[in-house]
Coordinates of C-alpha atoms and ligand atoms in Angstrom, one line a residue:
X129 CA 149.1 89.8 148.8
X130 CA 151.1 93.2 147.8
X131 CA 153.7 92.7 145.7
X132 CA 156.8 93.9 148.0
X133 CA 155.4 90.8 150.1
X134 CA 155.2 88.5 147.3
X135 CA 158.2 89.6 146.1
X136 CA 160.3 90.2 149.9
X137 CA 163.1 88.6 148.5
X138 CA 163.8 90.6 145.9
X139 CA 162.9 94.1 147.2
X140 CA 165.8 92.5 150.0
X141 CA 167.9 92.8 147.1
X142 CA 167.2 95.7 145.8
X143 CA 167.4 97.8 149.3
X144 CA 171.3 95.9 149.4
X145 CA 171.8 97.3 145.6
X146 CA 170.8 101.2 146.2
X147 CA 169.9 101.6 149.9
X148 CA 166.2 101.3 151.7
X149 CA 165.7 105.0 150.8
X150 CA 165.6 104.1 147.6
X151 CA 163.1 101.4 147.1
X152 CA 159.4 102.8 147.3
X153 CA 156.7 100.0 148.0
X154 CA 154.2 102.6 149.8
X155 CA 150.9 103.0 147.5
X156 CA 150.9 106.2 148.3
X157 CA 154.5 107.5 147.4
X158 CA 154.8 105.3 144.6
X159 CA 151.8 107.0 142.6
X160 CA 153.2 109.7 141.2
X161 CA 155.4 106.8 139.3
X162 CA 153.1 104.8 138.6
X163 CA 150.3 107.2 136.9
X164 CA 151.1 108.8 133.3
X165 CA 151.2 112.7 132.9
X166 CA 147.5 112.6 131.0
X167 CA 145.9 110.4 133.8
X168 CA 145.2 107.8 131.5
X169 CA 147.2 105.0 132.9
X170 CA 147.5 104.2 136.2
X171 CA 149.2 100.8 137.2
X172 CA 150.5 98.5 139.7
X173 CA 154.1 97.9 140.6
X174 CA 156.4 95.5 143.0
X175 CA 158.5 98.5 143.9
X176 CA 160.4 101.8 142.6
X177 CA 164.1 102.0 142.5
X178 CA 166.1 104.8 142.2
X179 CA 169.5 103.8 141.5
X180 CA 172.5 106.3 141.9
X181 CA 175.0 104.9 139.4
X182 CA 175.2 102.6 136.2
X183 CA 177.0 99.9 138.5
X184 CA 173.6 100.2 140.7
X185 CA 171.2 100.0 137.8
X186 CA 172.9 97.2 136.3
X187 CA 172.6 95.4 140.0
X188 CA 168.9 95.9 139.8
X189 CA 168.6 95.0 136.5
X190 CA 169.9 91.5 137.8
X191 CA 168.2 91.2 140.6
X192 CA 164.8 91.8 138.5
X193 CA 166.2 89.3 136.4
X194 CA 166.9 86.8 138.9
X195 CA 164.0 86.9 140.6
X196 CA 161.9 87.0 137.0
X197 CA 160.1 90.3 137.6
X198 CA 160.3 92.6 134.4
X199 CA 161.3 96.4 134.8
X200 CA 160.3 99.5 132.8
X201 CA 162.9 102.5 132.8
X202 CA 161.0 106.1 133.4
X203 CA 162.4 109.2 133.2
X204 CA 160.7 112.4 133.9
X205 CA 157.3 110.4 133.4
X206 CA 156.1 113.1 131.0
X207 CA 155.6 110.3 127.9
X208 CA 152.4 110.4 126.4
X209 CA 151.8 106.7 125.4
X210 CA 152.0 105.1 129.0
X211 CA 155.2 104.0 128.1
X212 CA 156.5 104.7 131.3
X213 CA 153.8 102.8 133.4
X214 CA 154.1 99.7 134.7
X215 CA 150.2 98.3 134.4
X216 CA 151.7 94.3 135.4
X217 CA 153.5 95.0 138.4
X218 CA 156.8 95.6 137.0
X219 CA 159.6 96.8 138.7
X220 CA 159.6 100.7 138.2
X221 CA 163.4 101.9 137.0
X222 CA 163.5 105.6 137.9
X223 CA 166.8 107.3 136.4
X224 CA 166.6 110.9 137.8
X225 CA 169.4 110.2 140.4
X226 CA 171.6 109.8 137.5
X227 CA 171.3 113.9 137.4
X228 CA 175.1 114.4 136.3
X229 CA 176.4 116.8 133.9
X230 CA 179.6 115.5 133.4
X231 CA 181.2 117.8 131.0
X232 CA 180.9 120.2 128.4
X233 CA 183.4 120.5 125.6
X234 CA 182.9 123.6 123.9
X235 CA 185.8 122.3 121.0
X236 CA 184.7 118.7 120.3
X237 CA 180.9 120.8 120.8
X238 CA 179.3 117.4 123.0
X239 CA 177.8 117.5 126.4
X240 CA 178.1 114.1 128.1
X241 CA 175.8 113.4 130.6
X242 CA 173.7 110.9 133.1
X243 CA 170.6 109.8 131.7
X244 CA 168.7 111.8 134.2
X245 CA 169.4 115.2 133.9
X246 CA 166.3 117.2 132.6
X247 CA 166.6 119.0 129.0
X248 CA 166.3 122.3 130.4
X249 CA 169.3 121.8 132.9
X250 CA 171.2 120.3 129.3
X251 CA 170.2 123.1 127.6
X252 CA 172.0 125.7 130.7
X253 CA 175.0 123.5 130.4
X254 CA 175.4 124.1 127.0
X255 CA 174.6 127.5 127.2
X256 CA 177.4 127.9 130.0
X257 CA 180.1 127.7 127.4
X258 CA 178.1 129.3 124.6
X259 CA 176.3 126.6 122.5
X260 CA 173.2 125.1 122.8
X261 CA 171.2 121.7 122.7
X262 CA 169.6 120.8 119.4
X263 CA 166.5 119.8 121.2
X264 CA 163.9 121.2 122.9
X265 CA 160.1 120.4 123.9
X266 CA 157.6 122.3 126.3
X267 CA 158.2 119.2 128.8
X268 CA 161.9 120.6 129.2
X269 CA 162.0 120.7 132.9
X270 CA 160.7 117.3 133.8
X271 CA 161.6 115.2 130.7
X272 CA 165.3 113.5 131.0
X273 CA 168.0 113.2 128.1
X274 CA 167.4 109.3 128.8
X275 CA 163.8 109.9 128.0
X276 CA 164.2 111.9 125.2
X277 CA 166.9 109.6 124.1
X278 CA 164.5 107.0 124.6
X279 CA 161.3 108.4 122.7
X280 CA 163.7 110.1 119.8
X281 CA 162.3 112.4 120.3
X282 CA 161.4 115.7 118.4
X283 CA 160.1 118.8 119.4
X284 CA 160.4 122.7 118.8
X285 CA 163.6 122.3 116.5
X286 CA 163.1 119.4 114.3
X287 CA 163.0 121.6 111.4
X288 CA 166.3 123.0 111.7
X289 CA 168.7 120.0 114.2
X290 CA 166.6 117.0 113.4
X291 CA 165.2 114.3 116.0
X292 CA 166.8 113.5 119.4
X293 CA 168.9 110.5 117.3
X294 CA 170.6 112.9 114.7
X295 CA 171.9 114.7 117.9
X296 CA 173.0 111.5 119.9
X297 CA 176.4 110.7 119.5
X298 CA 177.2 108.1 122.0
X299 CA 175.7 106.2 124.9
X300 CA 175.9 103.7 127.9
X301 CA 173.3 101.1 128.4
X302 CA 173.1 98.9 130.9
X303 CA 171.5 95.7 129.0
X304 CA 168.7 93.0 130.0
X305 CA 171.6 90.7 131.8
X306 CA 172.7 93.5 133.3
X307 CA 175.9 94.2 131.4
X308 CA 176.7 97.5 130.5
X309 CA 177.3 98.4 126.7
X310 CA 179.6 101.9 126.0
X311 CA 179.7 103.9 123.0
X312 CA 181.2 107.1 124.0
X313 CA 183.9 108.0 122.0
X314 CA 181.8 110.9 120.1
X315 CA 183.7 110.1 117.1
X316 CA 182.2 112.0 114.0
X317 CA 183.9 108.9 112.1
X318 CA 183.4 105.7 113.4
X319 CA 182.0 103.0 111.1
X320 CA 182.6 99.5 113.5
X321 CA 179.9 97.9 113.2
X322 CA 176.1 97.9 113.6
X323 CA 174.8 101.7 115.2
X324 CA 173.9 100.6 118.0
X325 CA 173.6 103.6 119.3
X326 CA 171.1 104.9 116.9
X327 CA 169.2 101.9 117.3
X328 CA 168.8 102.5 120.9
X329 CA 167.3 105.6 120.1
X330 CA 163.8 105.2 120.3
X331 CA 163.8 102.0 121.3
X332 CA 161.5 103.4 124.6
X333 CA 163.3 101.2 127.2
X334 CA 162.8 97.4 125.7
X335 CA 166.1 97.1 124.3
X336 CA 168.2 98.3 127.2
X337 CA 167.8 101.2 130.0
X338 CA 170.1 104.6 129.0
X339 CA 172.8 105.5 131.5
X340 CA 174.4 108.0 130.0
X341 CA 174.3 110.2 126.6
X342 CA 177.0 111.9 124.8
X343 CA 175.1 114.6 123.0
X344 CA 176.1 117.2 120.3
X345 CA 175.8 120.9 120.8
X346 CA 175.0 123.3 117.8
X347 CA 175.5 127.0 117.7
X348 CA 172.6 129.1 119.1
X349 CA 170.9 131.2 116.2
X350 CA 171.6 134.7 116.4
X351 CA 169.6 137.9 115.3
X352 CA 166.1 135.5 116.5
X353 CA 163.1 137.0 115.1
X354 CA 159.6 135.5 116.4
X355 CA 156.4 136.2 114.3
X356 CA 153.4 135.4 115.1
X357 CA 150.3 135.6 112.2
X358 CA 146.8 134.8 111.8
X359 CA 145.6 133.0 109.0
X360 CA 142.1 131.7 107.3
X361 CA 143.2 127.8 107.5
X362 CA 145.6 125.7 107.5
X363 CA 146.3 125.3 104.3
X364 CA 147.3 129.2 104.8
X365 CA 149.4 127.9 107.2
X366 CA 151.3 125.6 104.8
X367 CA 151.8 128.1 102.3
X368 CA 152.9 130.7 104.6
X369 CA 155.9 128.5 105.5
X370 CA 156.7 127.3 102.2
X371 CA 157.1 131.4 101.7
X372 CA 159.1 132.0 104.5
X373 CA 161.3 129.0 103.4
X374 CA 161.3 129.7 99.9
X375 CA 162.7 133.5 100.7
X376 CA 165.2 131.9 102.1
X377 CA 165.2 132.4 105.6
X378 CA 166.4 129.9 108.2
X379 CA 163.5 128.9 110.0
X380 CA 164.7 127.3 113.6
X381 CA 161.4 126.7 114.3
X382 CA 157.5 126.7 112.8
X383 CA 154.2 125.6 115.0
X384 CA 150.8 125.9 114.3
X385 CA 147.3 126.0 116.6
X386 CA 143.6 126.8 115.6
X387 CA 141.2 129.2 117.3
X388 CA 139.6 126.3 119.6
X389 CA 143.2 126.0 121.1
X390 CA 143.8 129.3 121.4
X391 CA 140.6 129.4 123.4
X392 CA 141.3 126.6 125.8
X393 CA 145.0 128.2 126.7
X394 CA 143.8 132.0 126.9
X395 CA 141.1 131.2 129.6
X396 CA 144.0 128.6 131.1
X397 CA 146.5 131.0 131.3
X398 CA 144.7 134.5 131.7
X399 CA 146.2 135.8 128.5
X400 CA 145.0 138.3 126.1
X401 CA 144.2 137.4 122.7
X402 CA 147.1 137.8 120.4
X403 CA 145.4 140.3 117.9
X404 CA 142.2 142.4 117.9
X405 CA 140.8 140.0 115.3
X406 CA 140.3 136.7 115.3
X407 CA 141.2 134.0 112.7
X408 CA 141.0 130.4 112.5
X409 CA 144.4 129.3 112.4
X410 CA 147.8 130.8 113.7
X411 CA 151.5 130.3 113.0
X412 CA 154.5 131.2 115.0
X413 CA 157.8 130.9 113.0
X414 CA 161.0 131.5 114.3
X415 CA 163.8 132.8 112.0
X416 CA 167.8 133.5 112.3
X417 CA 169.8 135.5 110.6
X418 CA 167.7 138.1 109.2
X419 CA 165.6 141.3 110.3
X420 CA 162.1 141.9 110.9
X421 CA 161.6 143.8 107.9
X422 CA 162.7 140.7 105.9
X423 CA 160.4 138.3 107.8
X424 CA 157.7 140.5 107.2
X425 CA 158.2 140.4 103.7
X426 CA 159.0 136.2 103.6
X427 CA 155.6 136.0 105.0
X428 CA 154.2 136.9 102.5
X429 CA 150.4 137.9 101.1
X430 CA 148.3 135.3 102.9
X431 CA 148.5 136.6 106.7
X432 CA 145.4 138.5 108.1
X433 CA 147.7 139.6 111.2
X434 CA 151.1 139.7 112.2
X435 CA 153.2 140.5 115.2
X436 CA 157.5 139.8 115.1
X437 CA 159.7 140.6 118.1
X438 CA 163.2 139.5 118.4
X439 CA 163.8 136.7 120.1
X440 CA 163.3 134.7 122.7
X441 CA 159.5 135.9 122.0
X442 CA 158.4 134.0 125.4
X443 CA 155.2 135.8 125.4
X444 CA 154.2 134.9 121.5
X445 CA 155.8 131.3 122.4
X446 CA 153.1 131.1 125.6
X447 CA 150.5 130.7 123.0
X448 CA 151.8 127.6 121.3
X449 CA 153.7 126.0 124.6
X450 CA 150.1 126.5 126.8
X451 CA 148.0 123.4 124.8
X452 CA 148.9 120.6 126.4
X453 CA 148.6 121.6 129.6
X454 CA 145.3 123.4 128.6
X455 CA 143.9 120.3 127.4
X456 CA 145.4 118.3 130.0
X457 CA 143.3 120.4 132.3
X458 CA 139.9 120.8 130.4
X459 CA 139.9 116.9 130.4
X460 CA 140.0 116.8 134.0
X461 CA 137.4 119.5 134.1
X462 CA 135.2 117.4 132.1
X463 CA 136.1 114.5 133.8
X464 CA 137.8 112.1 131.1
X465 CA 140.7 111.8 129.9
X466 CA 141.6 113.4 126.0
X467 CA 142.2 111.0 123.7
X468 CA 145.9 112.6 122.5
X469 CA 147.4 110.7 119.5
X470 CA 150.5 112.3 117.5
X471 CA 150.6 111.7 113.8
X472 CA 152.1 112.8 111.0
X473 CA 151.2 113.2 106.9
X474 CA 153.3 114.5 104.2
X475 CA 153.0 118.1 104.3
X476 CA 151.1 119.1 101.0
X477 CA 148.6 116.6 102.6
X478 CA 148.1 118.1 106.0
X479 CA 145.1 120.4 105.5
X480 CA 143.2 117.8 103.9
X481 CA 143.9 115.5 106.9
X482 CA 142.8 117.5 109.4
X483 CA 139.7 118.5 107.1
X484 CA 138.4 115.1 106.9
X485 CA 139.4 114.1 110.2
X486 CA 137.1 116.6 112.0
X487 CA 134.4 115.3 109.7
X488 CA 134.7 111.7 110.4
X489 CA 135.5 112.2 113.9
X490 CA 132.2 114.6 114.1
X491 CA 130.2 111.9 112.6
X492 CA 131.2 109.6 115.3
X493 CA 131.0 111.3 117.9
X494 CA 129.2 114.9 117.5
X495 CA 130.0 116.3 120.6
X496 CA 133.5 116.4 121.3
X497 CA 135.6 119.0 120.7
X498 CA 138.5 118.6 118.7
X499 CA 142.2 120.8 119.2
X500 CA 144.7 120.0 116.8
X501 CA 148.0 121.8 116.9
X502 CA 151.6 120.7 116.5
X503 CA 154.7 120.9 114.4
X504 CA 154.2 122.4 111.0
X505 CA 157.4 121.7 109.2
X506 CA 156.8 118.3 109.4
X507 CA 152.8 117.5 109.1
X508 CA 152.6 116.9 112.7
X509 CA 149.4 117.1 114.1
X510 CA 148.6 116.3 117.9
X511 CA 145.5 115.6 117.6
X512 CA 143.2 115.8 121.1
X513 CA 139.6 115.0 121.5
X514 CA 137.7 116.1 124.6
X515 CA 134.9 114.5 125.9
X516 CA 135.3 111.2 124.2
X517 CA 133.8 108.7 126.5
X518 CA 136.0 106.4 128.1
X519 CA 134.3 103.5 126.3
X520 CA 134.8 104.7 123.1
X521 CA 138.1 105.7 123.2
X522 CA 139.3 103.0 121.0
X523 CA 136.3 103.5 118.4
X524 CA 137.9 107.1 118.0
X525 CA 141.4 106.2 117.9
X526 CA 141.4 103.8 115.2
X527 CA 139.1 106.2 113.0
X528 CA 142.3 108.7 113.4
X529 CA 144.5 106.3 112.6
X530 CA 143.2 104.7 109.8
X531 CA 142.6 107.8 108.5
X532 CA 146.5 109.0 109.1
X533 CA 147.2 106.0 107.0
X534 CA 144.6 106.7 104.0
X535 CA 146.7 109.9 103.7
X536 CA 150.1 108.2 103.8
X537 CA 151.2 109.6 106.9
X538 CA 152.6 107.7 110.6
X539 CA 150.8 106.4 113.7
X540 CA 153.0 107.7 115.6
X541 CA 155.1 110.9 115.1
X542 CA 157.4 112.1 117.7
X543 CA 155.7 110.6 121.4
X544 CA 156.7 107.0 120.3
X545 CA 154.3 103.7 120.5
X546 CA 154.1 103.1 123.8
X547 CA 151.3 100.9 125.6
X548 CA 148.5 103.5 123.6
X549 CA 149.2 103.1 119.9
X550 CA 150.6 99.3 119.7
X551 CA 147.3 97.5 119.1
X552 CA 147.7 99.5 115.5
X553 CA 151.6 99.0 114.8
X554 CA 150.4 96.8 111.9
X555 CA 148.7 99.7 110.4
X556 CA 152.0 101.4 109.3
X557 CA 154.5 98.6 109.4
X558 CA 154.6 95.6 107.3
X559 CA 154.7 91.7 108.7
X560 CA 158.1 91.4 107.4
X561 CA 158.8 95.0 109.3
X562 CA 157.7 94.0 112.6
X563 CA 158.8 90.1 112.7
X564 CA 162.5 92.2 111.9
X565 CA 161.9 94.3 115.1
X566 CA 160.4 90.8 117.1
X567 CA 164.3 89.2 116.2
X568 CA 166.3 92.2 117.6
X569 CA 164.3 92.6 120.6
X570 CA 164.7 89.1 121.6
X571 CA 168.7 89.2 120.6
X572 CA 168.4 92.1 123.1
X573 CA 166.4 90.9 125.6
X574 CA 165.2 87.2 125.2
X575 CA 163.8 86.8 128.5
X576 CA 161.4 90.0 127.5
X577 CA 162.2 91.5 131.1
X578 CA 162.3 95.1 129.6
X579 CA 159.3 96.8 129.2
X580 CA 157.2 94.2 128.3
X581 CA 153.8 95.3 126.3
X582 CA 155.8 98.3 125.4
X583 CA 156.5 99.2 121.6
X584 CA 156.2 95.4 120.2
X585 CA 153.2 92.6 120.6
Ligands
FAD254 C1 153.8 119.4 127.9 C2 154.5 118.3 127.1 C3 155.0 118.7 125.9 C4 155.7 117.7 125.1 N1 156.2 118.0 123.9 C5 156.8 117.1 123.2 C6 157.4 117.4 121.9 O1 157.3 118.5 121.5 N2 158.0 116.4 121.2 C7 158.1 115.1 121.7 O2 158.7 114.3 121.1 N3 157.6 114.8 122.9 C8 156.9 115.7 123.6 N4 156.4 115.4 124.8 C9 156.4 114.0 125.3 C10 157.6 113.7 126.3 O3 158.0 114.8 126.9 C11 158.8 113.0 125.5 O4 158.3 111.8 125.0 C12 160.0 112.8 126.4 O5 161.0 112.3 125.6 C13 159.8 111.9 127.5 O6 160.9 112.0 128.4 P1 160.8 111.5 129.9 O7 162.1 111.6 130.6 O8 159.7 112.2 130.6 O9 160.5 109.9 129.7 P2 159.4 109.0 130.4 O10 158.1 109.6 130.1 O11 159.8 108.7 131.7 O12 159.6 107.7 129.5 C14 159.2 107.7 128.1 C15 159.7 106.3 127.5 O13 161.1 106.3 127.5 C16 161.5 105.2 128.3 N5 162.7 105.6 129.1 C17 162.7 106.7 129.9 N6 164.0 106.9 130.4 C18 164.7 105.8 129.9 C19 166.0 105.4 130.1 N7 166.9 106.1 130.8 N8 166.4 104.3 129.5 C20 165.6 103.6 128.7 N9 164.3 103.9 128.5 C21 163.9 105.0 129.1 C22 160.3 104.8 129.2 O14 160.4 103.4 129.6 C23 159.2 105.1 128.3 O15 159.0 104.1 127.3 C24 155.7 116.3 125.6 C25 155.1 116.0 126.8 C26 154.5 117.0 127.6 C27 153.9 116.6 128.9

């Protein structure tokens, strides 16, 4: 029997909490919501709400509840670890009605808004009155403050604001019973207590489901210079930011991408390559606060090429921003899915990661391709294989991982553990670790009705 049969009473409900309109059960409109952005999940659900208000998500949060049918929150569905996707037919909790921006303060510098509302409309908002939003990612017009609030996660400006949770402030959460916790003073002093707040950050919808944010806003960089070089390796790579940095300019942003990349998003995108030569790594740094002729000089001996505009740079950024929708798209060409897996190592041993995982991977599995690219000021790597077969896509991930580990780095860097990477939470946390995070889910949620299978065993 369908779910929304086996379940009539509750769906009932649910159409009484937030109006028929809102309550998908048809197969076909309810796929988009119930598939992940890479195509590797695609799961089964009782129905898809999409509440207009916290007082309507914490009435469906009872109702689920009531009737003993779990719920996972999604925001813009753009999460890369199937967090977001309900494989067990689990109530699907869509946020994006909650698409408020409910004010700007340009003096207390916050932006308080509903848990829906995409970064890149955030990032406007701020922008109306002069500032800007600490955070950005290339998902910025689908993926939701909740989400990112969600994921903590990190993006193009880690290096210079720090993770989604250094930039949260304050938030409302409606909680597994339905009650609804508030936290939105936006204090910058306010020691009462355990942070919840920051604990709810990155918490990826098991501990409660984000309503609303209270973000900070930072100044925007001025005098932006975007330089783009070509390098032998990435170890160049590494050394050409330490320069940069050591000359003591601000850097609001570094990324890095290899020629196989490059490839993949120049026949994707029709563009033309960045320099006459090619090389086999490239960096795009992004500096404030000083002119061209001092980037050129903070970066330093090492480059083989080099282009720096001022800023915004969109057409050097294009480069960087064009993988994952490149890979996303030579997977479906070749007809299964990548395996995509974000890790981090300590920076000094980033080169000799990605070294020895193209070797072990290549012994494995000889004829997959391999792109790695990612965040360079902190020894983030996404790491994508192509042509891995759908068999063996376990076999591969656990070599990367393992091998993350060996060189003291995280499973999981900035996309969160989802449903992909929690078979292997033991790798980088201890017993002791994870029994801790087992005791607050379950004084959070007891009744595990919150994203079960997400994030914890
Ligand atoms: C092209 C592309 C580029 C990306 N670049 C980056 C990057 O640079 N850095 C980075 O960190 N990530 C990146 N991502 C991953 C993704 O965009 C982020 O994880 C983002 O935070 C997800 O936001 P979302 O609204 O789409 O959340 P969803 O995908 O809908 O959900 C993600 C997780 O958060 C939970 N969740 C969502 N909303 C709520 C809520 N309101 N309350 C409670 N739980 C909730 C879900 O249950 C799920 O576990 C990228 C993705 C794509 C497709």
């Amino acid at each position: 029997m369908p779910g929304s049969q086996r379940h009539g009473p509750l769906i009932a409900r649910l159409v009484d909490a937030v109006g028929a309109a809102h309550v998908l059960t048809d197969d076909a409109v309810t796929k988009g919501y119930r598939t992940d952005w890479t195509g590797r999940w695609e799961g089964v659900t009782t129905a898809v709400v999409r509440p207009g208000s916290t007082a309507e998500v914490a009435e469906v949060v009872r109702a689920c509840a009531g009737a003993g049918v779990p719920l996972v929150p999604q925001g813009g569905n753009t999460g890369l670890v199937g967090g977001s996707i309900p494989l067990d037919g689990e109530v699907v909790l869509s946020l994006r009605r909650l698409d408020t921006v409910e004010s700007v303060d340009p003096v207390g510098r916050t932006l308080t808004a509903g848990a829906g509302v995409t970064v890149s409309t955030a990032q406007d908002a701020a922008a109306s009155v002069g500032l800007m939003l600490g955070i950005d990612l290339a998902a910025r017009e689908s993926a939701t403050l909740g989400g990112v609030v969600a994921t903590n996660a990190g993006g193009l400006r880690v290096v210079r604001h720090g993770t989604t949770r250094t930039q949260l402030l304050g938030i409302e959460a409606v909680l597994a019973d339905g009650s609804v916790l508030s936290r939105l003073s936006g204090l910058p002093k306010d020691n009462v207590g355990y942070d919840l707040v920051g604990l709810l950050a990155g918490s990826e919808g098991t501990l409660g489901v984000v309503t609303k944010v209270l973000m900070r806003l930072v100044t925007p960089p001025a005098h932006v210079q975007v330089a783009m070089v070509g390098v032998p390796s990435l170890a160049a790579a590494v050394e050409v930011l330490a320069g940069v940095r050591q000359a003591g300019l601000t850097v609001e942003a570094a990324e890095y991408f290899h020629a196989a990349g490059l490839s993949l998003v120049r026949s994707r995108l029709g563009l033309r390559a960045p320099f006459l030569d090619d090389h086999a790594t490239y960096v795009l740094v992004e500096t404030s606060g000083a002119s061209e002729e001092d980037v050129v000089a903070g970066l330093g001996p090492l480059v083989g090429d080099g282009v720096v505009e001022p800023g915004p740079g969109g057409r050097l950024w294009a480069y960087r921003e064009g993988h994952a929708e490149a890979v996303n798209a030579e997977a479906v060409a070749l007809g299964s899915p990548a395996v995509k897996l974000d890790v981090a190592v300590p920076i000094p041993r980033h080169a000799a990661f990605e070294a020895a995982l193209r070797d072990r991977v290549g012994a494995l599995l000889p004829d997959i391709t391999v792109i790695t690219f990612g965040h360079l000021a902190e020894g983030n790597s996404h790491v994508n294989l192509l042509g891995v077969p759908v068999a063996r896509a376990d076999e591969a991930t656990d070599i990367v991982l393992r091998l993350v580990v060996e060189h003291g780095g995280s499973i999981s860097a900035e996309h969160g553990v989802g449903r992909a990477k929690r078979p292997w939470m033991e790798l980088t946390r201890s017993a002791v670790d994870v029994a801790t995070m087992l005791a607050v889910k379950r004084a959070f949620d007891p009744r595990g009705m919150l994203s079960p299978g997400v994030l914890l065993p």
